[in-house]
Coordinates of C-alpha atoms in Angstrom, one line a residue:
X133 CA -45.9 43.3 -8.3
X134 CA -46.3 44.7 -4.9
X135 CA -46.4 48.3 -4.2
X136 CA -46.0 50.3 -1.4
X137 CA -45.9 53.7 0.4
X138 CA -43.8 53.7 3.8
X139 CA -44.6 56.3 6.5
X140 CA -42.0 54.9 9.1
X141 CA -38.9 56.2 8.2
X142 CA -35.2 56.1 9.5
X143 CA -33.8 59.0 11.4
X144 CA -30.2 58.5 10.0
X145 CA -29.5 60.5 7.0
X146 CA -26.2 60.7 5.3
X147 CA -26.2 63.0 2.2
X148 CA -23.2 64.8 0.6
X149 CA -24.0 68.2 -0.9
X150 CA -20.9 68.8 -2.7
X151 CA -21.2 65.4 -4.2
X152 CA -24.5 66.2 -5.4
X153 CA -23.4 69.4 -7.1
X154 CA -20.7 67.6 -8.8
X155 CA -23.5 65.6 -10.8
X156 CA -24.6 68.8 -12.3
X157 CA -22.2 69.0 -15.2
X158 CA -22.2 71.7 -18.0
X159 CA -23.1 69.2 -20.8
X160 CA -26.4 68.2 -18.4
X161 CA -27.8 71.6 -19.3
X162 CA -28.8 70.0 -22.8
X163 CA -31.3 67.7 -20.9
X164 CA -35.2 68.2 -21.8
X165 CA -36.5 71.2 -20.0
X166 CA -39.5 69.2 -18.7
X167 CA -37.1 67.4 -16.2
X168 CA -37.1 70.4 -14.1
X169 CA -39.2 69.5 -10.9
X170 CA -40.6 71.1 -8.0
X171 CA -39.5 70.0 -4.5
X172 CA -40.3 67.3 -3.5
X173 CA -39.9 65.2 -6.7
X174 CA -41.6 62.0 -7.1
X175 CA -39.9 58.8 -7.2
X176 CA -40.5 55.3 -7.7
X177 CA -38.3 52.2 -7.1
X178 CA -38.7 48.8 -9.1
X179 CA -36.6 46.0 -7.5
X180 CA -36.8 42.3 -8.6
X181 CA -36.2 40.7 -5.1
X182 CA -37.6 42.0 -1.8
X183 CA -36.3 45.2 -0.3
X184 CA -34.7 43.1 2.4
X185 CA -32.0 41.8 -0.2
X186 CA -28.6 43.4 0.6
X187 CA -28.2 45.3 -2.8
X188 CA -31.6 46.6 -2.9
X189 CA -32.1 47.4 0.6
X190 CA -29.0 50.0 0.2
X191 CA -31.4 51.7 -2.6
X192 CA -34.4 51.5 -0.5
X193 CA -33.0 52.9 2.5
X194 CA -31.5 56.0 0.8
X195 CA -34.7 56.7 -1.0
X196 CA -36.5 56.4 2.6
X197 CA -33.7 58.8 4.0
X198 CA -34.5 61.3 1.3
X199 CA -38.3 61.2 1.7
X200 CA -37.5 61.9 5.3
X201 CA -35.8 64.8 4.5
X202 CA -38.4 66.0 2.4
X203 CA -36.4 66.0 -0.9
X204 CA -38.6 63.3 -2.6
X205 CA -42.1 61.3 -2.4
X206 CA -41.3 57.7 -2.8
X207 CA -43.1 54.6 -3.4
X208 CA -41.7 51.1 -4.4
X209 CA -42.9 47.8 -6.0
X210 CA -40.7 44.6 -5.1
X211 CA -40.5 41.1 -6.2
X212 CA -41.0 42.4 -9.8
X213 CA -40.1 39.7 -12.3
X214 CA -37.7 40.6 -15.4
X215 CA -40.7 39.7 -17.6
X216 CA -43.0 42.5 -16.0
X217 CA -40.2 45.0 -15.6
X218 CA -40.9 46.9 -18.6
X219 CA -44.6 47.2 -18.0
X220 CA -44.1 48.4 -14.3
X221 CA -41.9 51.2 -15.8
X222 CA -44.4 52.3 -18.2
X223 CA -47.0 52.2 -15.6
X224 CA -45.0 54.6 -13.1
X225 CA -44.1 56.8 -16.0
X226 CA -47.6 57.0 -17.0
X227 CA -48.3 57.9 -13.3
X228 CA -46.4 61.1 -13.4
X229 CA -43.4 60.1 -11.3
X230 CA -40.1 62.5 -11.9
X231 CA -37.7 59.7 -11.3
X232 CA -37.6 55.7 -11.3
X233 CA -34.8 53.9 -9.8
X234 CA -34.1 50.1 -10.0
X235 CA -32.1 47.6 -11.3
X236 CA -32.3 46.3 -15.1
X237 CA -29.6 43.6 -15.2
X238 CA -32.0 41.1 -16.5
X239 CA -34.0 43.3 -19.0
X240 CA -31.6 45.8 -20.1
X241 CA -32.8 46.0 -23.9
X242 CA -36.4 46.2 -23.0
X243 CA -35.8 48.8 -20.2
X244 CA -33.9 51.1 -22.4
X245 CA -36.5 50.9 -24.9
X246 CA -39.1 52.1 -22.1
X247 CA -37.1 54.9 -21.1
X248 CA -37.1 56.2 -24.6
X249 CA -40.8 56.2 -24.9
X250 CA -40.9 58.5 -21.5
X251 CA -37.9 61.3 -22.1
X252 CA -39.3 63.8 -19.7
X253 CA -39.1 60.8 -16.7
X254 CA -35.3 60.4 -15.2
X255 CA -34.5 56.8 -14.8
X256 CA -31.7 55.9 -12.9
X257 CA -30.8 52.2 -13.3
X258 CA -28.7 49.6 -11.6
X259 CA -26.8 48.1 -14.9
X260 CA -23.8 46.0 -15.9
X261 CA -23.9 48.3 -19.1
X262 CA -22.6 52.2 -19.5
X263 CA -24.9 55.0 -20.2
X264 CA -25.8 55.9 -23.9
X265 CA -25.6 59.3 -25.0
X266 CA -28.6 59.0 -27.5
X267 CA -30.5 58.2 -24.1
X268 CA -30.2 61.4 -22.1
X269 CA -32.8 60.6 -19.6
X270 CA -31.4 57.1 -18.4
X271 CA -28.3 57.1 -16.1
X272 CA -26.8 54.1 -14.8
X273 CA -24.8 53.0 -11.4
X274 CA -23.4 49.9 -9.8
X275 CA -22.1 49.2 -6.5
X276 CA -18.6 50.0 -7.0
X277 CA -17.4 49.4 -3.5
X278 CA -14.5 47.7 -4.2
X279 CA -12.4 50.1 -2.0
X280 CA -14.2 48.9 1.0
X281 CA -14.2 45.3 -0.1
X282 CA -10.4 45.4 -0.5
X283 CA -10.1 46.5 3.1
X284 CA -12.3 43.8 4.4
X285 CA -10.2 41.4 2.4
X286 CA -7.4 42.4 4.7
X287 CA -9.2 41.7 7.7
X288 CA -9.8 38.0 6.2
X289 CA -6.2 37.8 5.3
X290 CA -5.3 38.1 8.8
X291 CA -8.0 36.2 10.6
X292 CA -7.9 33.0 8.6
X293 CA -5.5 30.5 10.3
X294 CA -6.0 27.9 7.5
X295 CA -5.1 30.2 4.8
X296 CA -8.3 28.9 2.8
X297 CA -11.1 31.3 2.1
X298 CA -14.7 30.2 0.7
X299 CA -16.3 32.7 -1.5
X300 CA -20.0 32.4 -2.5
X301 CA -21.5 34.9 -4.8
X302 CA -24.8 35.0 -6.9
X303 CA -23.9 35.4 -10.6
X304 CA -20.6 36.2 -11.9
X305 CA -21.7 39.4 -13.5
X306 CA -19.3 42.6 -13.2
X307 CA -21.1 44.2 -9.9
X308 CA -20.0 40.8 -8.0
X309 CA -16.7 40.0 -10.0
X310 CA -15.1 43.4 -8.9
X311 CA -15.8 43.2 -5.3
X312 CA -14.6 39.2 -5.2
X313 CA -11.3 40.2 -6.9
X314 CA -10.6 43.4 -4.6
X315 CA -11.5 41.1 -1.7
X316 CA -9.1 38.7 -2.8
X317 CA -6.1 41.5 -3.4
X318 CA -6.7 42.7 0.2
X319 CA -6.3 38.8 1.7
X320 CA -3.4 38.2 -0.6
X321 CA -1.7 41.2 0.4
X322 CA -1.9 39.9 4.2
X323 CA -1.1 36.3 3.3
X324 CA 0.5 36.0 -0.3
X325 CA 0.0 32.2 0.3
X326 CA -3.8 32.2 0.7
X327 CA -6.1 30.1 -1.5
X328 CA -9.7 30.9 -2.5
X329 CA -12.6 28.5 -3.2
X330 CA -15.0 30.5 -5.6
X331 CA -18.6 29.4 -6.3
X332 CA -21.8 31.3 -7.8
X333 CA -25.2 29.8 -6.9
X334 CA -27.1 31.3 -10.0
X335 CA -29.7 33.3 -7.8
X336 CA -29.7 36.6 -6.0
X337 CA -32.0 35.3 -3.3
X338 CA -31.7 31.6 -2.4
X339 CA -30.3 31.4 1.1
X340 CA -30.5 27.6 1.5
X341 CA -28.5 27.1 -1.7
X342 CA -25.9 29.5 -0.4
X343 CA -25.7 27.9 2.8
X344 CA -25.1 24.5 1.5
X345 CA -22.5 25.7 -0.9
X346 CA -20.8 27.4 2.2
X347 CA -21.0 24.1 3.9
X348 CA -19.1 22.0 1.0
X349 CA -16.4 24.9 1.4
X350 CA -16.0 24.7 5.1
X351 CA -15.8 20.5 4.7
X352 CA -13.0 21.5 2.2
X353 CA -10.8 23.6 4.4
X354 CA -12.3 27.1 4.3
X355 CA -12.2 28.8 7.9
X356 CA -13.4 32.0 6.8
X357 CA -16.1 32.7 4.2
X358 CA -16.8 35.9 2.0
X359 CA -20.7 36.1 2.4
X360 CA -21.8 37.9 -0.8
X361 CA -24.9 36.3 -0.7
X362 CA -27.5 35.5 2.4
X363 CA -27.2 32.0 3.9
X364 CA -23.4 32.1 3.7
X365 CA -22.9 33.6 7.3
X366 CA -25.6 31.1 8.6
X367 CA -23.3 28.3 7.5
X368 CA -20.5 29.7 9.0
X369 CA -21.9 30.3 12.4
X370 CA -23.2 26.4 12.6
X371 CA -19.8 25.5 11.8
X372 CA -18.0 27.8 13.9
X373 CA -15.8 29.5 11.3
X374 CA -15.8 33.2 10.4
X375 CA -17.3 35.3 7.8
X376 CA -16.9 38.6 5.9
X377 CA -20.0 40.6 5.1
X378 CA -20.9 42.5 1.8
X379 CA -22.8 45.5 1.1
X380 CA -24.8 45.6 4.7
X381 CA -23.7 45.0 8.0
X382 CA -24.7 42.0 9.6
X383 CA -22.5 41.9 12.6
X384 CA -25.1 42.5 15.3
X385 CA -27.1 39.2 13.7
X386 CA -23.9 37.2 13.8
X387 CA -21.9 38.9 16.6
X388 CA -19.4 35.8 16.9
X389 CA -19.1 35.2 13.3
X390 CA -18.9 38.0 11.2
X391 CA -15.6 40.1 11.5
X392 CA -16.2 43.0 9.1
X393 CA -18.3 43.9 6.1
X394 CA -17.9 46.3 3.2
X395 CA -20.7 48.6 3.3
X396 CA -22.5 50.4 0.5
X397 CA -24.2 53.6 1.1
X398 CA -26.5 54.6 -1.8
X399 CA -26.7 58.3 -0.1
X400 CA -24.5 59.8 -2.3
X401 CA -25.9 58.6 -5.5
X402 CA -29.5 59.2 -4.4
X403 CA -28.6 62.8 -3.4
X404 CA -26.5 63.7 -6.7
X405 CA -29.3 62.3 -9.0
X406 CA -32.3 64.1 -6.9
X407 CA -30.2 67.3 -7.4
X408 CA -29.6 66.6 -10.9
X409 CA -33.4 66.4 -11.6
X410 CA -34.5 69.3 -9.5
X411 CA -31.9 71.3 -11.4
X412 CA -33.3 70.1 -14.7
X413 CA -29.6 68.7 -15.3
X414 CA -30.2 65.1 -15.5
X415 CA -28.8 63.5 -18.1
X416 CA -26.9 60.0 -19.5
X417 CA -24.3 59.4 -17.1
X418 CA -22.3 57.0 -14.7
X419 CA -23.5 57.4 -11.1
X420 CA -21.1 54.4 -10.2
X421 CA -18.7 57.1 -9.2
X422 CA -20.6 58.2 -6.2
X423 CA -20.0 54.4 -4.6
X424 CA -16.2 55.1 -4.2
X425 CA -14.8 55.6 -0.6
X426 CA -13.8 59.0 -1.4
X427 CA -17.1 60.6 -1.7
X428 CA -18.6 58.3 1.3
X429 CA -20.3 55.7 -1.1
X430 CA -18.7 52.8 0.7
X431 CA -16.8 52.1 4.2
X432 CA -15.8 49.4 6.3
X433 CA -18.2 48.6 9.2
X434 CA -17.2 48.8 12.7
X435 CA -15.6 45.6 14.1
X436 CA -18.0 45.3 16.9
X437 CA -17.4 42.3 18.8
X438 CA -14.3 41.6 17.1
X439 CA -12.6 44.8 18.3
X440 CA -9.3 43.9 19.9
X441 CA -9.3 40.5 17.9
X442 CA -7.8 41.5 14.6
X443 CA -3.8 41.6 14.5
X444 CA -2.5 45.1 14.9
X445 CA -0.6 44.4 11.4
X446 CA -4.0 44.3 9.7
X447 CA -5.4 47.3 11.5
X448 CA -2.3 49.4 10.5
X449 CA -2.4 48.3 7.0
X450 CA -6.1 49.3 6.7
X451 CA -5.5 52.8 8.2
X452 CA -2.8 53.4 5.8
X453 CA -4.6 52.1 2.7
X454 CA -8.1 54.0 3.8
X455 CA -6.0 57.2 4.0
X456 CA -4.3 56.5 0.8
X457 CA -7.7 55.8 -0.9
X458 CA -9.3 58.8 0.4
X459 CA -6.3 61.0 -0.7
X460 CA -6.2 59.3 -4.3
X461 CA -2.6 58.1 -3.9
X462 CA -3.8 54.3 -3.9
X463 CA -6.3 52.9 -6.2
X464 CA -8.2 49.7 -5.8
X465 CA -8.1 47.7 -9.3
X466 CA -11.3 47.1 -10.8
X467 CA -11.6 43.9 -12.3
X468 CA -14.8 42.9 -13.7
X469 CA -13.4 39.3 -15.0
X470 CA -15.1 36.2 -13.7
X471 CA -12.8 35.2 -10.3
X472 CA -11.6 31.6 -10.1
X473 CA -10.4 29.2 -7.3
X474 CA -7.1 29.0 -6.5

């Protein structure tokens, strides 16, 4: 593993105090009293990919912001293989860390066994499975940013001239599937006749493979790409077609290519978990709720260079749907099934 302690921190901080307090349920009062922690608490991140990778970068940025605010002391390990994940978890737990955050999609059973060995350590883990009440010190989360993905789909449906959209994902697991389905629903609302090419590259970080997959879709008529993985926007830029970003905002890197992006803000999730640990109230819970738009966990990135180029009908629909999502009168369907090509 590669371990780091960062001292240069970003100045931007997005915390929702009311959201954090929402995590402190009455049932959480039964959590082990040893989970009470002083200010700041020690937090370790364990990541299977580089912290620059889209998904992990959101957790990393939120942790850096919490450290800058004096809420936590933070260190992390990146490029940790799934086979090494349990060992690294134990090392941080033995080192006295109050909370360990990461992603256990490829080591579910082993990671949960480790968490059971350290009941006084809070584990906040990205997972495709739900929390287990018999394991009160492990909570799960996932990027439930289907609200923002839906809005980005509206943009894509309005901007595609061929009515053919290519979608390149990593693996067909729930966290990816639900965003693709939401995106497709938004695009279809603008153009019911739109078609989709869907492919998964079998990797979370293989830009060359993602790029080649995207090239094949462009050759097959796609003039708009859904860039769930790095490499897709590069293909779009080279071939002069448009792209929609996912999780992070890459518009500045592809000013003539990336029209919009669905952004995940892990800040509300981190805030809620840290508050729970400090209150001695951390218990088995699903923190995916803090990724929803109505609590600030996701949003549609600014259009940047595409301001004024998106059809007004799409902008009007986005405004209407966003307001309805936030007030609860419109709900984006969560569909975790594997999406298929049209």
